[in-house]
Short mmCIF file of C-alpha atoms in Angstrom, two decimals:
data_model
loop_
_atom_site.label_atom_id
_atom_site.label_comp_id
_atom_site.label_asym_id
_atom_site.label_seq_id
_atom_site.Cartn_x
_atom_site.Cartn_y
_atom_site.Cartn_z
CA UNK A 62 -13.13 12.77 2.28
CA UNK A 63 -9.69 11.86 3.75
CA UNK A 64 -6.69 13.06 1.55
CA UNK A 65 -3.10 12.36 2.36
CA UNK A 66 -0.24 14.51 0.96
CA UNK A 67 3.31 14.04 1.22
CA UNK A 68 6.02 16.67 0.89
CA UNK A 69 8.48 16.85 -0.57
CA UNK A 70 7.66 14.75 -3.75
CA UNK A 71 11.53 14.12 -3.98
CA UNK A 72 14.59 14.61 -1.79
CA UNK A 73 18.31 14.40 -2.36
CA UNK A 74 20.83 14.42 0.64
CA UNK A 75 24.32 13.44 1.16
CA UNK A 76 25.21 10.22 3.10
CA UNK A 77 25.12 10.81 6.77
CA UNK A 78 22.56 13.40 7.17
CA UNK A 79 19.51 13.16 9.41
CA UNK A 80 16.13 13.87 7.50
CA UNK A 81 12.44 14.19 8.04
CA UNK A 82 9.72 13.11 5.52
CA UNK A 83 6.33 14.69 5.91
CA UNK A 84 2.96 13.47 5.79
CA UNK A 85 -0.28 15.17 6.25
CA UNK A 86 -3.86 14.11 6.34
CA UNK A 87 -7.23 16.09 6.19
CA UNK A 88 -9.30 14.11 8.56
CA UNK A 89 -7.90 13.63 11.97
CA UNK A 90 -10.42 10.60 12.79
CA UNK A 91 -7.87 7.93 11.86
CA UNK A 92 -7.39 4.41 13.07
CA UNK A 93 -4.00 4.10 12.39
CA UNK A 94 -0.98 5.47 10.12
CA UNK A 95 1.39 3.34 8.24
CA UNK A 96 4.79 4.07 6.86
CA UNK A 97 6.12 1.98 3.87
CA UNK A 98 9.10 1.75 1.77
CA UNK A 99 9.00 0.86 -1.94
CA UNK A 100 12.14 0.00 -3.82
CA UNK A 101 11.92 0.60 -7.81
CA UNK A 102 9.88 -2.29 -9.33
CA UNK A 103 9.28 -4.06 -5.87
CA UNK A 104 6.46 -4.08 -3.56
CA UNK A 105 5.70 -2.23 -0.26
CA UNK A 106 7.62 -3.05 2.80
CA UNK A 107 6.04 -1.85 6.20
CA UNK A 108 8.22 -0.07 8.31
CA UNK A 109 6.31 1.49 11.06
CA UNK A 110 2.72 1.34 12.08
CA UNK A 111 1.41 4.04 14.78
CA UNK A 112 -1.91 3.29 16.23
CA UNK A 113 -4.25 6.53 16.84
CA UNK A 114 -3.44 6.42 20.57
CA UNK A 115 0.19 6.56 20.16
CA UNK A 116 2.45 9.54 19.53
CA UNK A 117 5.35 7.77 17.94
CA UNK A 118 7.22 4.60 16.93
CA UNK A 119 10.73 3.50 16.64
CA UNK A 120 12.58 0.76 14.60
CA UNK A 121 16.44 1.38 14.30
CA UNK A 122 17.31 4.56 12.82
CA UNK A 123 13.69 5.21 11.83
CA UNK A 124 11.13 7.28 14.06
CA UNK A 125 7.69 8.00 13.21
CA UNK A 126 5.56 10.52 15.07
CA UNK A 127 1.86 11.34 14.94
CA UNK A 128 -0.02 14.30 15.78
CA UNK A 129 -3.67 13.68 15.05
CA UNK A 130 -4.96 17.02 16.03
CA UNK A 131 -2.86 18.82 13.56
CA UNK A 132 -3.19 15.94 10.94
CA UNK A 133 0.47 15.44 10.43
CA UNK A 134 3.01 12.74 10.71
CA UNK A 135 6.83 12.63 10.24
CA UNK A 136 9.38 10.05 9.39
CA UNK A 137 12.78 10.81 10.71
CA UNK A 138 15.71 8.89 9.53
CA UNK A 139 18.88 9.18 11.27
CA UNK A 140 22.34 8.93 9.67
CA UNK A 141 21.12 8.39 6.18
CA UNK A 142 22.76 5.76 4.16
CA UNK A 143 22.69 5.09 0.27
CA UNK A 144 20.80 1.88 1.10
CA UNK A 145 17.80 4.00 2.44
CA UNK A 146 17.17 5.42 -1.18
CA UNK A 147 13.74 4.42 -2.32
CA UNK A 148 9.98 5.89 -2.22
CA UNK A 149 8.45 6.24 1.08
CA UNK A 150 4.79 6.20 1.40
CA UNK A 151 2.58 7.10 4.20
CA UNK A 152 -1.03 5.59 4.41
CA UNK A 153 -3.88 6.35 6.69
CA UNK A 154 -6.55 4.13 7.64
CA UNK A 155 -9.70 6.09 8.74
CA UNK A 156 -11.98 5.13 11.78
CA UNK A 157 -14.89 4.57 9.47
CA UNK A 158 -12.87 1.94 7.66
CA UNK A 159 -11.66 0.03 10.64
CA UNK A 160 -13.76 -2.91 9.20
CA UNK A 161 -12.36 -2.61 5.70
CA UNK A 162 -8.66 -2.40 6.08
CA UNK A 163 -8.95 0.32 3.32
CA UNK A 164 -5.79 2.54 3.32
CA UNK A 165 -5.56 6.05 1.84
CA UNK A 166 -2.10 6.60 0.44
CA UNK A 167 0.04 9.69 -0.03
CA UNK A 168 1.87 10.08 -3.29
CA UNK A 169 5.09 9.13 -1.73
CA UNK A 170 8.65 10.76 -1.23
CA UNK A 171 11.32 9.62 -3.44
CA UNK A 172 14.63 9.69 -1.50
CA UNK A 173 18.10 9.62 -2.94
CA UNK A 174 21.11 9.32 -0.66
CA UNK A 175 24.14 10.14 -2.32
CA UNK A 176 27.59 8.42 -1.10
CA UNK B 169 9.41 -17.56 -0.16
CA UNK B 170 7.32 -14.54 -0.02
CA UNK B 171 4.40 -14.49 2.15
CA UNK B 172 2.20 -12.84 -0.46
CA UNK B 173 2.94 -13.89 -4.00
CA UNK B 174 1.55 -12.41 -7.16
CA UNK B 175 1.75 -13.78 -10.63
CA UNK B 176 2.52 -12.71 -13.20
CA UNK B 177 5.01 -10.25 -12.23
CA UNK B 178 4.91 -8.64 -15.54
CA UNK B 179 2.38 -8.64 -18.40
CA UNK B 180 2.04 -6.93 -21.62
CA UNK B 181 -1.39 -7.21 -23.55
CA UNK B 182 -3.48 -5.78 -26.22
CA UNK B 183 -6.60 -3.67 -25.72
CA UNK B 184 -9.72 -5.94 -25.39
CA UNK B 185 -7.76 -8.90 -24.07
CA UNK B 186 -8.97 -10.68 -20.87
CA UNK B 187 -6.18 -10.71 -18.03
CA UNK B 188 -6.08 -12.35 -14.70
CA UNK B 189 -3.72 -11.57 -12.06
CA UNK B 190 -3.48 -14.05 -9.26
CA UNK B 191 -2.50 -13.65 -5.62
CA UNK B 192 -1.85 -16.33 -3.14
CA UNK B 193 -0.79 -15.93 0.44
CA UNK B 194 0.78 -18.23 3.29
CA UNK B 195 0.09 -15.86 6.03
CA UNK B 196 -3.42 -17.43 6.88
CA UNK B 197 -5.08 -13.99 6.93
CA UNK B 198 -8.77 -13.75 6.14
CA UNK B 199 -8.50 -10.24 4.52
CA UNK B 200 -7.16 -9.71 1.00
CA UNK B 201 -7.10 -6.62 -1.13
CA UNK B 202 -6.22 -5.44 -4.57
CA UNK B 203 -4.86 -2.00 -5.00
CA UNK B 204 -3.62 -0.17 -8.05
CA UNK B 205 -0.61 2.16 -8.20
CA UNK B 206 -0.03 4.91 -10.80
CA UNK B 207 2.74 7.13 -10.96
CA UNK B 208 2.36 10.20 -8.85
CA UNK B 209 -1.06 8.96 -7.53
CA UNK B 210 -0.46 6.73 -4.73
CA UNK B 211 -2.25 3.41 -4.35
CA UNK B 212 -6.07 3.20 -4.73
CA UNK B 213 -8.24 0.12 -3.59
CA UNK B 214 -10.06 -1.78 -6.22
CA UNK B 215 -11.61 -4.78 -4.40
CA UNK B 216 -11.39 -6.38 -0.89
CA UNK B 217 -12.59 -9.47 0.67
CA UNK B 218 -13.01 -10.49 4.18
CA UNK B 219 -13.43 -14.12 3.64
CA UNK B 220 -14.32 -16.47 0.83
CA UNK B 221 -17.98 -15.46 0.95
CA UNK B 222 -17.31 -11.75 1.12
CA UNK B 223 -16.33 -9.39 -1.68
CA UNK B 224 -16.55 -5.49 -1.64
CA UNK B 225 -15.74 -2.82 -4.33
CA UNK B 226 -13.19 -0.34 -3.39
CA UNK B 227 -12.55 3.14 -4.84
CA UNK B 228 -12.05 2.19 -8.34
CA UNK B 229 -13.78 -1.10 -9.24
CA UNK B 230 -15.14 -0.18 -12.64
CA UNK B 231 -13.46 -2.36 -15.33
CA UNK B 232 -12.45 -5.01 -12.81
CA UNK B 233 -13.77 -8.12 -11.18
CA UNK B 234 -12.47 -10.47 -8.46
CA UNK B 235 -12.64 -14.06 -7.37
CA UNK B 236 -11.78 -15.46 -3.88
CA UNK B 237 -11.37 -19.09 -4.74
CA UNK B 238 -10.01 -19.95 -1.28
CA UNK B 239 -8.82 -18.25 1.88
CA UNK B 240 -5.34 -18.02 0.52
CA UNK B 241 -6.18 -17.11 -3.03
CA UNK B 242 -7.66 -13.75 -4.47
CA UNK B 243 -7.45 -13.16 -8.38
CA UNK B 244 -8.22 -9.81 -10.01
CA UNK B 245 -9.58 -9.93 -13.62
CA UNK B 246 -9.86 -7.43 -16.38
CA UNK B 247 -12.61 -8.72 -18.90
CA UNK B 248 -11.56 -6.34 -21.49
CA UNK B 249 -8.35 -4.54 -20.95
CA UNK B 250 -7.83 -0.91 -22.01
CA UNK B 251 -4.82 1.16 -21.96
CA UNK B 252 -5.55 3.45 -19.02
CA UNK B 253 -5.57 0.10 -17.01
CA UNK B 254 -1.89 0.10 -17.45
CA UNK B 255 -0.42 0.18 -13.89
CA UNK B 256 1.20 -1.49 -11.11
CA UNK B 257 -1.01 -3.73 -9.34
CA UNK B 258 -0.56 -5.12 -5.66
CA UNK B 259 -2.24 -7.70 -3.60
CA UNK B 260 -2.31 -7.20 0.20
CA UNK B 261 -3.45 -9.18 3.18
CA UNK B 262 -4.36 -8.31 6.79
CA UNK B 263 -5.70 -10.36 9.86
CA UNK B 264 -7.97 -8.64 12.23
CA UNK B 265 -7.22 -11.45 14.77
CA UNK B 266 -7.82 -10.72 18.43
CA UNK B 267 -5.81 -7.48 18.32
CA UNK B 268 -6.50 -5.68 14.90
CA UNK B 269 -3.36 -3.38 14.38
CA UNK B 270 -4.77 -2.87 10.92
CA UNK B 271 -1.36 -3.60 9.36
CA UNK B 272 -1.46 -4.66 5.64
CA UNK B 273 1.29 -6.93 4.16
CA UNK B 274 2.06 -6.48 0.34
CA UNK B 275 3.04 -8.71 -2.52
CA UNK B 276 5.87 -7.45 -4.83
CA UNK B 277 3.36 -6.48 -7.31
CA UNK B 278 2.26 -7.26 -10.80
CA UNK B 279 3.06 -4.69 -13.54
CA UNK B 280 0.59 -4.84 -16.29
CA UNK B 281 0.93 -2.91 -19.85
CA UNK B 282 -2.22 -2.71 -22.05
CA UNK B 283 -1.23 -1.64 -25.59
#
Protein backbone atom coordinates (compact mmCIF):
# COMPACT_ATOMS: atom_id res chain seq x y z
CA UNK A 1 0.00 0.00 0.00
CA UNK A 2 1.41 3.36 -1.03
CA UNK A 3 2.20 5.74 1.80
CA UNK A 4 3.31 9.33 1.39
CA UNK A 5 5.14 11.21 4.12
CA UNK A 6 6.10 14.86 4.29
CA UNK A 7 8.78 16.19 6.59
CA UNK A 8 8.80 18.56 8.34
CA UNK A 9 5.17 19.06 9.31
CA UNK A 10 5.84 22.75 9.88
CA UNK A 11 8.61 25.14 8.93
CA UNK A 12 9.27 28.78 9.78
CA UNK A 13 11.93 30.75 7.93
CA UNK A 14 12.91 34.40 7.52
CA UNK A 15 12.11 36.10 4.25
CA UNK A 16 14.70 35.62 1.52
CA UNK A 17 15.83 32.15 2.52
CA UNK A 18 15.99 29.29 0.09
CA UNK A 19 14.21 26.24 1.45
CA UNK A 20 13.48 22.61 0.67
CA UNK A 21 10.34 20.64 1.43
CA UNK A 22 10.57 16.87 1.44
CA UNK A 23 8.18 14.18 0.29
CA UNK A 24 8.81 10.44 0.45
CA UNK A 25 6.74 7.55 -0.86
CA UNK A 26 6.98 3.82 -0.21
CA UNK A 27 6.13 2.37 -3.65
CA UNK A 28 8.32 3.56 -6.50
CA UNK A 29 5.85 2.36 -9.15
CA UNK A 30 4.26 5.76 -9.63
CA UNK A 31 2.55 7.38 -12.61
CA UNK A 32 3.30 10.92 -11.49
CA UNK A 33 3.79 13.17 -8.48
CA UNK A 34 2.05 16.49 -7.96
CA UNK A 35 2.82 19.34 -5.59
CA UNK A 36 -0.05 21.51 -4.37
CA UNK A 37 -0.36 24.67 -2.35
CA UNK A 38 -3.25 25.19 0.07
CA UNK A 39 -4.02 28.52 1.70
CA UNK A 40 -6.10 28.55 4.90
CA UNK A 41 -9.76 27.93 4.12
CA UNK A 42 -9.00 27.58 0.44
CA UNK A 43 -8.76 24.82 -2.09
CA UNK A 44 -5.69 23.20 -3.58
CA UNK A 45 -3.70 24.94 -6.25
CA UNK A 46 -1.53 22.74 -8.43
CA UNK A 47 2.08 23.95 -8.46
CA UNK A 48 4.07 21.35 -10.34
CA UNK A 49 3.40 17.95 -11.88
CA UNK A 50 6.27 15.53 -12.51
CA UNK A 51 5.68 12.50 -14.68
CA UNK A 52 7.42 9.26 -13.72
CA UNK A 53 9.82 9.64 -16.66
CA UNK A 54 10.91 13.12 -15.58
CA UNK A 55 13.54 14.15 -13.03
CA UNK A 56 12.41 17.70 -12.31
CA UNK A 57 10.03 20.51 -13.15
CA UNK A 58 10.47 24.24 -12.69
CA UNK A 59 8.02 27.10 -12.40
CA UNK A 60 9.35 30.50 -11.45
CA UNK A 61 11.00 30.28 -8.03
CA UNK A 62 9.83 26.69 -7.58
CA UNK A 63 11.72 23.57 -8.56
CA UNK A 64 10.52 20.06 -7.89
CA UNK A 65 12.70 17.00 -8.28
CA UNK A 66 11.81 13.34 -8.41
CA UNK A 67 13.95 10.32 -7.58
CA UNK A 68 11.74 7.28 -8.05
CA UNK A 69 14.35 4.74 -7.05
CA UNK A 70 14.74 6.28 -3.61
CA UNK A 71 11.07 7.19 -3.31
CA UNK A 72 11.70 10.87 -2.80
CA UNK A 73 10.70 14.24 -4.14
CA UNK A 74 11.77 17.70 -3.05
CA UNK A 75 10.20 21.08 -3.59
CA UNK A 76 12.77 23.85 -3.64
CA UNK A 77 11.58 27.41 -3.08
CA UNK A 78 14.11 30.11 -3.89
CA UNK A 79 14.19 33.51 -2.21
CA UNK A 80 11.14 32.85 -0.07
CA UNK A 81 8.55 35.59 0.43
CA UNK A 82 5.79 36.09 3.04
CA UNK A 83 3.27 35.34 0.29
CA UNK A 84 4.70 31.83 0.09
CA UNK A 85 3.24 31.08 3.52
CA UNK A 86 0.81 28.18 3.05
CA UNK A 87 0.54 24.43 3.41
CA UNK A 88 2.30 22.44 0.72
CA UNK A 89 1.01 19.00 -0.16
CA UNK A 90 2.56 16.35 -2.32
CA UNK A 91 0.46 13.62 -3.89
CA UNK A 92 1.40 10.49 -5.76
CA UNK A 93 -0.56 8.74 -8.46
CA UNK A 94 0.35 5.08 -8.64
CA UNK A 95 0.80 3.20 -11.90
CA UNK A 96 -1.96 0.88 -10.83
CA UNK A 97 -4.33 3.82 -10.45
CA UNK A 98 -3.48 5.42 -13.78
CA UNK A 99 -7.05 4.74 -14.85
CA UNK A 100 -8.63 6.14 -11.73
CA UNK A 101 -6.85 9.40 -11.11
CA UNK A 102 -6.65 8.43 -7.47
CA UNK A 103 -4.00 10.40 -5.61
CA UNK A 104 -2.33 9.43 -2.35
CA UNK A 105 -1.60 12.56 -0.36
CA UNK A 106 0.99 13.36 2.25
CA UNK A 107 -0.08 15.22 5.38
CA UNK A 108 1.49 18.46 4.20
CA UNK A 109 4.15 20.90 5.35
CA UNK A 110 2.90 24.20 6.74
CA UNK A 111 5.32 26.96 5.81
CA UNK A 112 5.55 30.35 7.44
CA UNK A 113 7.82 32.96 5.91
CA UNK A 114 8.45 35.84 8.30
CA UNK A 115 9.01 39.37 6.98
CA UNK B 1 -15.39 32.45 -12.03
CA UNK B 2 -13.81 29.26 -10.71
CA UNK B 3 -13.55 26.29 -13.06
CA UNK B 4 -14.64 23.92 -10.29
CA UNK B 5 -17.37 25.31 -8.04
CA UNK B 6 -18.58 23.77 -4.80
CA UNK B 7 -21.72 24.63 -2.85
CA UNK B 8 -22.21 25.24 -0.04
CA UNK B 9 -18.80 26.51 1.05
CA UNK B 10 -19.70 26.16 4.71
CA UNK B 11 -22.43 24.15 6.40
CA UNK B 12 -23.25 23.36 10.01
CA UNK B 13 -25.76 20.61 10.61
CA UNK B 14 -26.94 18.21 13.28
CA UNK B 15 -26.42 14.48 13.69
CA UNK B 16 -28.86 12.46 11.61
CA UNK B 17 -29.60 15.14 9.04
CA UNK B 18 -29.26 14.53 5.31
CA UNK B 19 -26.70 16.74 3.61
CA UNK B 20 -25.84 17.24 -0.04
CA UNK B 21 -22.67 18.89 -1.30
CA UNK B 22 -22.70 19.93 -4.92
CA UNK B 23 -19.93 20.33 -7.44
CA UNK B 24 -20.09 21.79 -10.91
CA UNK B 25 -17.29 22.32 -13.41
CA UNK B 26 -16.80 24.30 -16.57
CA UNK B 27 -13.60 22.56 -17.64
CA UNK B 28 -15.40 19.98 -19.76
CA UNK B 29 -13.64 17.16 -17.97
CA UNK B 30 -15.10 13.66 -17.90
CA UNK B 31 -13.58 12.58 -14.61
CA UNK B 32 -14.74 13.94 -11.27
CA UNK B 33 -13.77 13.09 -7.71
CA UNK B 34 -14.78 13.74 -4.13
CA UNK B 35 -12.05 13.91 -1.48
CA UNK B 36 -12.20 14.48 2.24
CA UNK B 37 -9.52 16.33 4.23
CA UNK B 38 -9.03 15.90 7.95
CA UNK B 39 -6.39 17.81 9.92
CA UNK B 40 -3.05 16.01 9.83
CA UNK B 41 -4.35 13.24 7.57
CA UNK B 42 -4.04 14.66 4.10
CA UNK B 43 -6.82 13.99 1.57
CA UNK B 44 -8.66 10.71 1.14
CA UNK B 45 -10.72 9.67 -1.88
CA UNK B 46 -14.44 9.07 -1.23
CA UNK B 47 -15.89 8.43 -4.71
CA UNK B 48 -14.89 9.00 -8.31
CA UNK B 49 -16.70 9.01 -11.63
CA UNK B 50 -15.38 8.62 -15.16
CA UNK B 51 -18.62 9.63 -16.85
CA UNK B 52 -22.32 9.93 -16.15
CA UNK B 53 -22.81 6.17 -16.10
CA UNK B 54 -19.65 5.28 -14.18
CA UNK B 55 -19.41 5.60 -10.39
CA UNK B 56 -16.70 4.02 -8.26
CA UNK B 57 -15.99 3.80 -4.56
CA UNK B 58 -12.80 5.24 -3.17
CA UNK B 59 -10.97 4.56 0.07
CA UNK B 60 -13.62 5.81 2.49
CA UNK B 61 -17.03 5.53 0.82
CA UNK B 62 -18.98 4.20 3.82
CA UNK B 63 -21.64 6.67 4.94
CA UNK B 64 -21.57 8.55 1.65
CA UNK B 65 -23.31 8.33 -1.71
CA UNK B 66 -22.87 10.25 -4.95
CA UNK B 67 -24.82 11.19 -8.03
CA UNK B 68 -23.42 12.22 -11.42
CA UNK B 69 -26.33 14.22 -12.82
CA UNK B 70 -24.46 15.40 -15.89
CA UNK B 71 -20.91 15.59 -17.16
CA UNK B 72 -20.51 18.88 -15.35
CA UNK B 73 -22.21 17.98 -12.06
CA UNK B 74 -21.22 15.56 -9.32
CA UNK B 75 -22.91 15.66 -5.92
CA UNK B 76 -21.97 14.02 -2.63
CA UNK B 77 -24.63 13.04 -0.09
CA UNK B 78 -24.50 12.14 3.57
CA UNK B 79 -27.78 10.32 4.21
CA UNK B 80 -27.49 10.57 7.99
CA UNK B 81 -24.65 12.81 9.06
CA UNK B 82 -22.52 11.91 12.07
CA UNK B 83 -19.94 14.04 13.94
CA UNK B 84 -16.90 12.18 12.58
CA UNK B 85 -17.93 13.32 9.10
CA UNK B 86 -16.95 16.82 10.13
CA UNK B 87 -14.25 17.67 7.59
CA UNK B 88 -13.29 19.75 4.59
CA UNK B 89 -14.62 18.21 1.37
CA UNK B 90 -13.05 18.78 -2.04
CA UNK B 91 -14.32 18.11 -5.51
CA UNK B 92 -11.76 17.62 -8.27
CA UNK B 93 -11.71 16.99 -12.00
CA UNK B 94 -9.29 15.55 -14.53
CA UNK B 95 -9.29 14.92 -18.24
CA UNK B 96 -7.41 11.95 -19.69
CA UNK B 97 -7.66 13.34 -23.19
CA UNK B 98 -5.10 12.23 -25.68
CA UNK B 99 -2.22 12.91 -23.32
CA UNK B 100 -3.18 11.98 -19.82
CA UNK B 101 -0.90 13.99 -17.58
CA UNK B 102 -2.91 12.87 -14.59
CA UNK B 103 -3.28 16.40 -13.29
CA UNK B 104 -6.20 17.07 -10.98
CA UNK B 105 -7.96 20.41 -10.57
CA UNK B 106 -9.65 21.13 -7.26
CA UNK B 107 -12.55 23.26 -6.10
CA UNK B 108 -12.22 25.55 -3.10
CA UNK B 109 -13.73 23.10 -0.67
CA UNK B 110 -16.88 22.71 1.41
CA UNK B 111 -16.42 22.84 5.15
CA UNK B 112 -18.97 20.64 6.91
CA UNK B 113 -19.51 20.60 10.66
CA UNK B 114 -21.79 17.96 12.16
CA UNK B 115 -22.87 18.69 15.72
